[in-house]
Amino acid sequence: MATRHRIKAGLCGATLALLAAFPLCRAGEKKSPALEDKVKTAFIYKFTHYIQWPETPAAENFTIAVIGDSGITAHLRELARQKTANGRTILVEQLKSTGTVGPCQILFVAAKEKERLPEIIKITEGKNTLIVGDSAGLALRGAAVNFVVVDGRLRFEINRGAAARAGLEISSELLKLAILVEEGGAKDVRP
């Protein structure tokens, strides 16, 4: 049983590494927002295997909320029809304002909502919510995960302090693939 778990973990790690190495476009081409959103969706799904949330009843849904308008919402809904997260049904919610943020395991902050991050952090405080975004500097400002494009490849930053404050444990395998950042500006860019 333990061997099967190690093999599965190794395969998930290999998938994450391949996603990180996958270019968003060929040299000289424009990047495709739809492709980028699909890759972000794949990353978000894989994060559910490498981030540990506090125990919740198995009957509860695994909720991914998106605040603001983002192309990622449709891809997340498609994912929810096909997959589960740790044996739990994935529910995707589209939120129009911070006032409608309810309990969720992952909260994706659309680029147009990035200025609301301090309010979002306050609303989700103590609720074990992984805040994910895709705007420059978001992890430095308190999001736990932020997508960035480096040399034409989609990467992700992780703010370990923000994840710890949310009561989440991030596996060492995921941390090895991330650009580690700290609030206030420190960045550790690794190949």
PDB file of C-alpha atoms in Angstrom:
ATOM      1  CA  MET A   1       0.000   0.000   0.000  1.00  0.00           C
ATOM      2  CA  ALA A   2       2.780   2.447   0.920  1.00  0.00           C
ATOM      3  CA  THR A   3       4.589   1.609  -2.319  1.00  0.00           C
ATOM      4  CA  ARG A   4       1.483   2.339  -4.371  1.00  0.00           C
ATOM      5  CA  HIS A   5       1.138   5.702  -2.570  1.00  0.00           C
ATOM      6  CA  ARG A   6       4.793   6.568  -3.341  1.00  0.00           C
ATOM      7  CA  ILE A   7       4.315   5.642  -7.005  1.00  0.00           C
ATOM      8  CA  LYS A   8       1.155   7.770  -7.231  1.00  0.00           C
ATOM      9  CA  ALA A   9       2.913  10.693  -5.509  1.00  0.00           C
ATOM     10  CA  GLY A  10       5.848  10.323  -7.899  1.00  0.00           C
ATOM     11  CA  LEU A  11       3.550  10.379 -10.920  1.00  0.00           C
ATOM     12  CA  CYS A  12       1.754  13.481  -9.636  1.00  0.00           C
ATOM     13  CA  GLY A  13       5.125  15.149  -9.047  1.00  0.00           C
ATOM     14  CA  ALA A  14       6.247  14.270 -12.554  1.00  0.00           C
ATOM     15  CA  THR A  15       3.021  15.732 -13.957  1.00  0.00           C
ATOM     16  CA  LEU A  16       3.588  18.993 -12.074  1.00  0.00           C
ATOM     17  CA  ALA A  17       7.171  19.158 -13.330  1.00  0.00           C
ATOM     18  CA  LEU A  18       5.986  18.641 -16.913  1.00  0.00           C
ATOM     19  CA  LEU A  19       3.387  21.375 -16.536  1.00  0.00           C
ATOM     20  CA  ALA A  20       6.066  23.735 -15.228  1.00  0.00           C
ATOM     21  CA  ALA A  21       8.280  22.952 -18.222  1.00  0.00           C
ATOM     22  CA  PHE A  22       5.471  23.322 -20.771  1.00  0.00           C
ATOM     23  CA  PRO A  23       5.826  26.519 -22.831  1.00  0.00           C
ATOM     24  CA  LEU A  24       2.671  28.563 -23.321  1.00  0.00           C
ATOM     25  CA  CYS A  25       3.574  29.220 -26.942  1.00  0.00           C
ATOM     26  CA  ARG A  26       6.237  28.503 -29.509  1.00  0.00           C
ATOM     27  CA  ALA A  27       8.956  31.043 -30.170  1.00  0.00           C
ATOM     28  CA  GLY A  28       7.563  34.027 -32.045  1.00  0.00           C
ATOM     29  CA  GLU A  29       3.906  33.167 -31.368  1.00  0.00           C
ATOM     30  CA  LYS A  30       1.523  35.055 -29.121  1.00  0.00           C
ATOM     31  CA  LYS A  31       0.536  33.218 -25.978  1.00  0.00           C
ATOM     32  CA  SER A  32      -3.012  31.927 -25.882  1.00  0.00           C
ATOM     33  CA  PRO A  33      -5.082  33.076 -22.879  1.00  0.00           C
ATOM     34  CA  ALA A  34      -7.290  29.981 -23.240  1.00  0.00           C
ATOM     35  CA  LEU A  35      -4.258  27.680 -23.141  1.00  0.00           C
ATOM     36  CA  GLU A  36      -2.846  29.569 -20.172  1.00  0.00           C
ATOM     37  CA  ASP A  37      -6.173  29.195 -18.316  1.00  0.00           C
ATOM     38  CA  LYS A  38      -6.213  25.444 -19.061  1.00  0.00           C
ATOM     39  CA  VAL A  39      -2.697  25.048 -17.681  1.00  0.00           C
ATOM     40  CA  LYS A  40      -3.600  27.083 -14.576  1.00  0.00           C
ATOM     41  CA  THR A  41      -6.620  24.826 -14.084  1.00  0.00           C
ATOM     42  CA  ALA A  42      -4.405  21.739 -14.303  1.00  0.00           C
ATOM     43  CA  PHE A  43      -2.036  23.253 -11.750  1.00  0.00           C
ATOM     44  CA  ILE A  44      -4.889  24.108  -9.378  1.00  0.00           C
ATOM     45  CA  TYR A  45      -6.160  20.544  -9.592  1.00  0.00           C
ATOM     46  CA  LYS A  46      -2.685  19.155  -8.919  1.00  0.00           C
ATOM     47  CA  PHE A  47      -2.323  21.503  -5.932  1.00  0.00           C
ATOM     48  CA  THR A  48      -5.150  19.550  -4.264  1.00  0.00           C
ATOM     49  CA  HIS A  49      -2.787  16.561  -4.113  1.00  0.00           C
ATOM     50  CA  TYR A  50       0.123  18.486  -2.592  1.00  0.00           C
ATOM     51  CA  ILE A  51      -1.572  20.796  -0.122  1.00  0.00           C
ATOM     52  CA  GLN A  52      -3.115  19.463   3.038  1.00  0.00           C
ATOM     53  CA  TRP A  53      -6.215  21.121   4.440  1.00  0.00           C
ATOM     54  CA  PRO A  54      -7.444  20.427   7.979  1.00  0.00           C
ATOM     55  CA  GLU A  55      -9.782  17.450   8.199  1.00  0.00           C
ATOM     56  CA  THR A  56     -13.329  18.037   6.994  1.00  0.00           C
ATOM     57  CA  PRO A  57     -16.202  15.572   6.637  1.00  0.00           C
ATOM     58  CA  ALA A  58     -15.844  13.494   3.457  1.00  0.00           C
ATOM     59  CA  ALA A  59     -19.452  14.325   2.548  1.00  0.00           C
ATOM     60  CA  GLU A  60     -18.576  18.013   2.110  1.00  0.00           C
ATOM     61  CA  ASN A  61     -17.794  19.347  -1.346  1.00  0.00           C
ATOM     62  CA  PHE A  62     -14.342  20.649  -2.207  1.00  0.00           C
ATOM     63  CA  THR A  63     -15.170  24.221  -3.170  1.00  0.00           C
ATOM     64  CA  ILE A  64     -13.146  26.336  -5.578  1.00  0.00           C
ATOM     65  CA  ALA A  65     -14.434  29.901  -5.770  1.00  0.00           C
ATOM     66  CA  VAL A  66     -13.456  32.487  -8.378  1.00  0.00           C
ATOM     67  CA  ILE A  67     -13.866  36.131  -7.449  1.00  0.00           C
ATOM     68  CA  GLY A  68     -14.311  38.381 -10.463  1.00  0.00           C
ATOM     69  CA  ASP A  69     -14.459  37.572 -14.162  1.00  0.00           C
ATOM     70  CA  SER A  70     -11.847  35.122 -15.393  1.00  0.00           C
ATOM     71  CA  GLY A  71     -11.572  32.681 -18.266  1.00  0.00           C
ATOM     72  CA  ILE A  72     -10.438  30.076 -15.758  1.00  0.00           C
ATOM     73  CA  THR A  73     -13.976  29.613 -14.400  1.00  0.00           C
ATOM     74  CA  ALA A  74     -15.219  27.629 -17.413  1.00  0.00           C
ATOM     75  CA  HIS A  75     -12.144  25.376 -17.305  1.00  0.00           C
ATOM     76  CA  LEU A  76     -12.602  24.771 -13.573  1.00  0.00           C
ATOM     77  CA  ARG A  77     -16.258  23.845 -14.149  1.00  0.00           C
ATOM     78  CA  GLU A  78     -15.227  21.362 -16.840  1.00  0.00           C
ATOM     79  CA  LEU A  79     -12.660  19.908 -14.441  1.00  0.00           C
ATOM     80  CA  ALA A  80     -15.325  19.601 -11.727  1.00  0.00           C
ATOM     81  CA  ARG A  81     -17.480  17.493 -14.062  1.00  0.00           C
ATOM     82  CA  GLN A  82     -14.621  15.044 -14.611  1.00  0.00           C
ATOM     83  CA  LYS A  83     -12.581  14.883 -11.392  1.00  0.00           C
ATOM     84  CA  THR A  84     -12.777  14.800  -7.621  1.00  0.00           C
ATOM     85  CA  ALA A  85     -10.422  16.355  -5.087  1.00  0.00           C
ATOM     86  CA  ASN A  86      -9.249  13.829  -2.529  1.00  0.00           C
ATOM     87  CA  GLY A  87     -12.424  11.816  -3.068  1.00  0.00           C
ATOM     88  CA  ARG A  88     -14.706  14.843  -2.697  1.00  0.00           C
ATOM     89  CA  THR A  89     -16.950  16.372  -5.353  1.00  0.00           C
ATOM     90  CA  ILE A  90     -15.524  19.626  -6.700  1.00  0.00           C
ATOM     91  CA  LEU A  91     -17.926  22.565  -6.652  1.00  0.00           C
ATOM     92  CA  VAL A  92     -16.994  25.734  -8.565  1.00  0.00           C
ATOM     93  CA  GLU A  93     -18.556  29.045  -7.540  1.00  0.00           C
ATOM     94  CA  GLN A  94     -18.371  32.315  -9.486  1.00  0.00           C
ATOM     95  CA  LEU A  95     -18.418  35.290  -7.100  1.00  0.00           C
ATOM     96  CA  LYS A  96     -19.097  38.875  -8.131  1.00  0.00           C
ATOM     97  CA  SER A  97     -18.035  40.569  -4.885  1.00  0.00           C
ATOM     98  CA  THR A  98     -16.081  39.960  -1.709  1.00  0.00           C
ATOM     99  CA  GLY A  99     -19.363  40.127   0.202  1.00  0.00           C
ATOM    100  CA  THR A 100     -20.370  36.771  -1.273  1.00  0.00           C
ATOM    101  CA  VAL A 101     -17.223  34.859  -0.241  1.00  0.00           C
ATOM    102  CA  GLY A 102     -18.308  31.785   1.694  1.00  0.00           C
ATOM    103  CA  PRO A 103     -16.437  28.728   2.909  1.00  0.00           C
ATOM    104  CA  CYS A 104     -14.122  27.418   0.190  1.00  0.00           C
ATOM    105  CA  GLN A 105     -10.872  25.493   0.015  1.00  0.00           C
ATOM    106  CA  ILE A 106      -9.443  27.500  -2.903  1.00  0.00           C
ATOM    107  CA  LEU A 107     -10.243  31.102  -3.797  1.00  0.00           C
ATOM    108  CA  PHE A 108      -8.942  32.281  -7.173  1.00  0.00           C
ATOM    109  CA  VAL A 109      -8.614  36.064  -7.400  1.00  0.00           C
ATOM    110  CA  ALA A 110      -9.145  37.309 -10.969  1.00  0.00           C
ATOM    111  CA  ALA A 111      -6.705  39.978 -12.155  1.00  0.00           C
ATOM    112  CA  LYS A 112      -9.358  42.715 -12.067  1.00  0.00           C
ATOM    113  CA  GLU A 113      -9.926  42.006  -8.351  1.00  0.00           C
ATOM    114  CA  LYS A 114      -6.264  42.129  -7.270  1.00  0.00           C
ATOM    115  CA  GLU A 115      -6.672  45.445  -5.423  1.00  0.00           C
ATOM    116  CA  ARG A 116      -9.188  43.744  -3.123  1.00  0.00           C
ATOM    117  CA  LEU A 117      -6.590  41.277  -1.832  1.00  0.00           C
ATOM    118  CA  PRO A 118      -6.293  42.839   1.666  1.00  0.00           C
ATOM    119  CA  GLU A 119     -10.083  42.617   2.053  1.00  0.00           C
ATOM    120  CA  ILE A 120     -10.096  39.031   0.730  1.00  0.00           C
ATOM    121  CA  ILE A 121      -7.352  38.013   3.171  1.00  0.00           C
ATOM    122  CA  LYS A 122      -9.349  39.496   6.051  1.00  0.00           C
ATOM    123  CA  ILE A 123     -12.587  37.761   4.973  1.00  0.00           C
ATOM    124  CA  THR A 124     -10.901  34.341   4.651  1.00  0.00           C
ATOM    125  CA  GLU A 125      -8.861  34.628   7.858  1.00  0.00           C
ATOM    126  CA  GLY A 126      -9.128  31.440   9.914  1.00  0.00           C
ATOM    127  CA  LYS A 127     -11.092  29.608   7.193  1.00  0.00           C
ATOM    128  CA  ASN A 128      -8.309  27.415   5.747  1.00  0.00           C
ATOM    129  CA  THR A 129      -8.639  28.961   2.287  1.00  0.00           C
ATOM    130  CA  LEU A 130      -5.830  28.792  -0.261  1.00  0.00           C
ATOM    131  CA  ILE A 131      -5.789  32.172  -2.009  1.00  0.00           C
ATOM    132  CA  VAL A 132      -4.541  31.848  -5.598  1.00  0.00           C
ATOM    133  CA  GLY A 133      -4.031  34.630  -8.127  1.00  0.00           C
ATOM    134  CA  ASP A 134      -2.352  35.508 -11.400  1.00  0.00           C
ATOM    135  CA  SER A 135      -1.349  39.140 -10.990  1.00  0.00           C
ATOM    136  CA  ALA A 136       2.162  40.513 -10.586  1.00  0.00           C
ATOM    137  CA  GLY A 137       3.165  40.770  -6.944  1.00  0.00           C
ATOM    138  CA  LEU A 138       0.107  39.026  -5.489  1.00  0.00           C
ATOM    139  CA  ALA A 139       2.087  36.446  -3.491  1.00  0.00           C
ATOM    140  CA  LEU A 140       4.333  39.212  -2.187  1.00  0.00           C
ATOM    141  CA  ARG A 141       1.165  40.930  -0.930  1.00  0.00           C
ATOM    142  CA  GLY A 142      -0.279  37.899   0.869  1.00  0.00           C
ATOM    143  CA  ALA A 143      -1.750  35.386  -1.592  1.00  0.00           C
ATOM    144  CA  ALA A 144      -0.483  31.859  -0.909  1.00  0.00           C
ATOM    145  CA  VAL A 145      -0.036  31.002  -4.612  1.00  0.00           C
ATOM    146  CA  ASN A 146       0.404  33.263  -7.623  1.00  0.00           C
ATOM    147  CA  PHE A 147       0.859  32.279 -11.264  1.00  0.00           C
ATOM    148  CA  VAL A 148       3.604  34.046 -13.219  1.00  0.00           C
ATOM    149  CA  VAL A 149       5.091  33.610 -16.685  1.00  0.00           C
ATOM    150  CA  VAL A 150       8.874  33.214 -16.669  1.00  0.00           C
ATOM    151  CA  ASP A 151      10.711  32.797 -19.985  1.00  0.00           C
ATOM    152  CA  GLY A 152       7.449  31.898 -21.735  1.00  0.00           C
ATOM    153  CA  ARG A 153       6.573  29.189 -19.197  1.00  0.00           C
ATOM    154  CA  LEU A 154       3.821  29.289 -16.626  1.00  0.00           C
ATOM    155  CA  ARG A 155       5.274  29.017 -13.134  1.00  0.00           C
ATOM    156  CA  PHE A 156       3.866  29.635  -9.708  1.00  0.00           C
ATOM    157  CA  GLU A 157       5.037  31.506  -6.669  1.00  0.00           C
ATOM    158  CA  ILE A 158       4.317  30.230  -3.174  1.00  0.00           C
ATOM    159  CA  ASN A 159       4.185  32.398  -0.082  1.00  0.00           C
ATOM    160  CA  ARG A 160       4.727  29.848   2.716  1.00  0.00           C
ATOM    161  CA  GLY A 161       3.800  32.378   5.404  1.00  0.00           C
ATOM    162  CA  ALA A 162       0.404  33.016   3.808  1.00  0.00           C
ATOM    163  CA  ALA A 163      -0.244  29.273   3.498  1.00  0.00           C
ATOM    164  CA  ALA A 164       0.742  28.699   7.133  1.00  0.00           C
ATOM    165  CA  ARG A 165      -1.564  31.510   8.312  1.00  0.00           C
ATOM    166  CA  ALA A 166      -4.374  29.768   6.411  1.00  0.00           C
ATOM    167  CA  GLY A 167      -3.613  26.548   8.312  1.00  0.00           C
ATOM    168  CA  LEU A 168      -2.426  24.726   5.179  1.00  0.00           C
ATOM    169  CA  GLU A 169       0.539  22.387   4.783  1.00  0.00           C
ATOM    170  CA  ILE A 170       2.359  22.431   1.445  1.00  0.00           C
ATOM    171  CA  SER A 171       4.378  19.361   0.500  1.00  0.00           C
ATOM    172  CA  SER A 172       8.098  19.629  -0.085  1.00  0.00           C
ATOM    173  CA  GLU A 173       7.582  18.273  -3.627  1.00  0.00           C
ATOM    174  CA  LEU A 174       5.406  21.259  -4.529  1.00  0.00           C
ATOM    175  CA  LEU A 175       7.774  23.713  -2.841  1.00  0.00           C
ATOM    176  CA  LYS A 176      10.665  22.385  -4.950  1.00  0.00           C
ATOM    177  CA  LEU A 177       8.817  23.395  -8.132  1.00  0.00           C
ATOM    178  CA  ALA A 178       7.763  26.824  -6.881  1.00  0.00           C
ATOM    179  CA  ILE A 179       9.305  30.253  -6.843  1.00  0.00           C
ATOM    180  CA  LEU A 180       9.337  30.909  -3.107  1.00  0.00           C
ATOM    181  CA  VAL A 181       8.439  34.429  -2.026  1.00  0.00           C
ATOM    182  CA  GLU A 182       7.972  36.225   1.247  1.00  0.00           C
ATOM    183  CA  GLU A 183       5.807  39.202   1.959  1.00  0.00           C
ATOM    184  CA  GLY A 184       7.926  42.293   1.679  1.00  0.00           C
ATOM    185  CA  GLY A 185       9.831  41.307  -1.426  1.00  0.00           C
ATOM    186  CA  ALA A 186      12.234  38.380  -0.963  1.00  0.00           C
ATOM    187  CA  LYS A 187      12.181  36.017  -3.958  1.00  0.00           C
ATOM    188  CA  ASP A 188      14.013  32.758  -4.572  1.00  0.00           C
ATOM    189  CA  VAL A 189      13.883  32.081  -8.306  1.00  0.00           C
ATOM    190  CA  ARG A 190      15.040  28.566  -9.088  1.00  0.00           C
ATOM    191  CA  PRO A 191      15.305  26.929 -12.520  1.00  0.00           C
TER     192      PRO A 191
END
